[in-house]
XYZ file of C-alpha atoms in Angstrom:
177
model
C 223.207 -7.038 39.056
C 226.469 -6.052 40.898
C 225.965 -2.433 40.477
C 223.601 0.107 41.060
C 221.990 0.888 37.719
C 222.545 -2.540 36.078
C 219.782 -3.523 33.777
C 218.278 -7.012 33.635
C 216.447 -8.656 31.311
C 212.652 -9.243 31.861
C 211.830 -12.780 31.436
C 211.326 -16.341 32.587
C 214.617 -16.658 34.067
C 214.543 -13.311 35.827
C 213.291 -14.471 39.123
C 216.141 -16.966 39.438
C 218.710 -14.761 38.127
C 217.723 -12.121 40.778
C 217.623 -14.188 43.450
C 221.204 -15.818 42.727
C 222.659 -12.504 42.451
C 225.378 -11.086 44.801
C 224.590 -7.721 46.117
C 222.286 -6.419 48.587
C 218.569 -6.304 47.752
C 218.132 -2.500 48.005
C 220.163 -2.920 44.875
C 218.112 -5.307 43.314
C 215.110 -3.404 44.042
C 216.466 -0.428 42.217
C 217.605 -2.616 39.310
C 214.454 -4.647 38.764
C 212.131 -1.285 38.567
C 214.813 0.078 36.356
C 214.325 -2.738 34.265
C 210.974 -3.092 34.189
C 210.420 0.790 33.192
C 212.791 0.108 30.405
C 210.785 -3.005 29.249
C 207.725 -0.893 29.309
C 209.533 2.129 27.446
C 210.398 -0.414 24.606
C 207.093 -1.773 24.402
C 205.004 1.274 24.725
C 202.056 -0.122 22.665
C 201.401 -2.940 25.295
C 199.284 -1.510 27.958
C 199.908 -4.534 30.580
C 203.763 -3.402 30.142
C 202.631 0.045 30.673
C 200.500 -0.909 33.885
C 203.177 -2.952 35.008
C 205.883 -0.018 35.043
C 203.407 2.231 37.097
C 202.815 -0.733 39.751
C 206.775 -0.767 39.804
C 206.831 2.963 40.393
C 204.276 3.136 42.962
C 206.823 0.138 44.788
C 209.389 2.437 44.204
C 207.792 5.594 45.634
C 206.645 3.392 49.037
C 209.789 1.740 49.010
C 211.950 5.666 48.881
C 209.394 6.919 51.580
C 210.269 3.589 53.866
C 207.006 2.576 53.615
C 207.852 -1.240 52.497
C 210.854 -2.921 53.631
C 213.401 -3.889 50.865
C 212.208 -7.594 51.312
C 208.464 -6.525 50.632
C 209.527 -4.532 47.702
C 211.596 -6.997 45.889
C 208.882 -9.761 46.642
C 206.122 -7.193 44.853
C 208.343 -6.927 41.893
C 209.239 -10.347 41.723
C 205.459 -11.301 41.767
C 205.040 -8.535 38.791
C 207.664 -10.539 36.686
C 206.160 -13.577 37.470
C 202.372 -12.038 36.270
C 204.282 -10.819 33.355
C 205.400 -14.297 32.534
C 201.907 -15.916 32.775
C 200.712 -13.127 31.175
C 202.904 -13.881 28.054
C 202.150 -17.423 28.226
C 198.164 -16.871 28.094
C 198.269 -13.948 25.643
C 200.052 -16.611 23.232
C 197.413 -19.133 24.167
C 194.633 -17.010 22.920
C 196.452 -15.338 20.004
C 195.741 -11.749 21.810
C 198.026 -8.724 21.084
C 198.643 -6.487 23.941
C 195.783 -4.390 23.482
C 193.256 -7.190 23.629
C 195.234 -9.118 26.372
C 195.072 -6.018 28.759
C 191.346 -5.227 28.113
C 190.757 -8.954 28.583
C 192.756 -9.106 31.977
C 190.813 -5.900 32.910
C 187.330 -7.252 32.181
C 188.216 -10.273 33.830
C 189.585 -8.537 36.831
C 186.087 -6.709 36.852
C 184.202 -9.692 36.476
C 182.713 -8.618 33.370
C 180.934 -11.628 31.530
C 181.984 -12.691 28.227
C 185.636 -11.246 28.907
C 186.882 -12.848 25.803
C 184.364 -11.502 23.481
C 184.246 -8.290 24.582
C 187.741 -7.837 24.306
C 187.545 -9.280 20.941
C 184.962 -6.844 20.207
C 186.992 -3.699 21.544
C 190.051 -4.599 19.589
C 187.897 -4.437 16.332
C 186.634 -1.178 17.439
C 190.398 0.045 17.400
C 190.958 -1.489 13.990
C 188.101 0.527 12.929
C 189.430 3.860 13.946
C 193.193 3.659 13.912
C 193.646 7.608 13.863
C 192.124 7.695 17.225
C 194.908 9.143 18.920
C 195.106 12.317 16.069
C 191.280 12.904 15.601
C 188.799 14.040 18.221
C 186.128 12.435 15.897
C 187.663 9.136 15.860
C 188.525 8.872 19.326
C 184.951 9.832 20.490
C 183.539 7.022 18.111
C 186.016 4.623 19.258
C 185.331 5.365 23.010
C 181.511 4.937 22.094
C 182.082 1.567 20.763
C 184.133 0.485 23.554
C 181.450 2.018 25.877
C 178.533 -0.058 24.084
C 180.541 -3.448 23.946
C 181.115 -3.083 27.447
C 177.352 -2.174 28.294
C 176.159 -5.279 26.455
C 177.729 -7.292 29.174
C 177.237 -5.086 32.399
C 174.305 -2.684 32.342
C 176.037 -0.671 35.274
C 176.984 2.710 33.519
C 179.179 4.195 36.323
C 180.848 1.168 36.187
C 181.527 0.984 32.300
C 182.230 4.758 32.265
C 185.271 4.210 34.657
C 186.667 1.364 32.780
C 186.411 3.060 29.501
C 188.063 6.163 31.448
C 190.863 3.787 32.984
C 191.632 2.148 29.504
C 191.787 5.367 27.635
C 193.851 6.865 30.249
C 196.233 4.371 30.185
C 196.574 4.278 26.767
C 197.346 8.090 26.931
C 200.507 7.451 29.457
C 201.664 4.945 26.947
C 201.692 7.103 24.361
C 203.796 9.476 26.289
C 206.596 7.005 27.055
């Protein structure tokens, strides 16, 4: 982590590695952001990592605009890395792929009942419509299935609509990486 632009692997050892490396915290912040973005780029089928890269970019913007101190930015990025490690363990325990885990985590954060069951239904809907990225009709049908899966657990249509929109917006961003 000596020079600017030096990538670091994002894994279980990252936090300890960063804390023990020589060099300024500002350099560590920039390198960590670049490493998170590279990880998301290499795993663009994992919405969790895409969202993590977006959060890292927000930290970068705040840091560059001097709204966040170097120590705060570094702490926030290390929390992201730690959260990703926790996510990987939980994802493996539940045998979820990246999409299913992302949906599951989003549902938990939104306090949707039966998040695990709903996320599996949503995953099944994605397997029913594998061409959803290329077909307007498949996308429409997929969105409908995802909406109904969520609506079965929460009858707040505005909330369901916002969650579906957020999911598909993030998936579109993942597709552009």
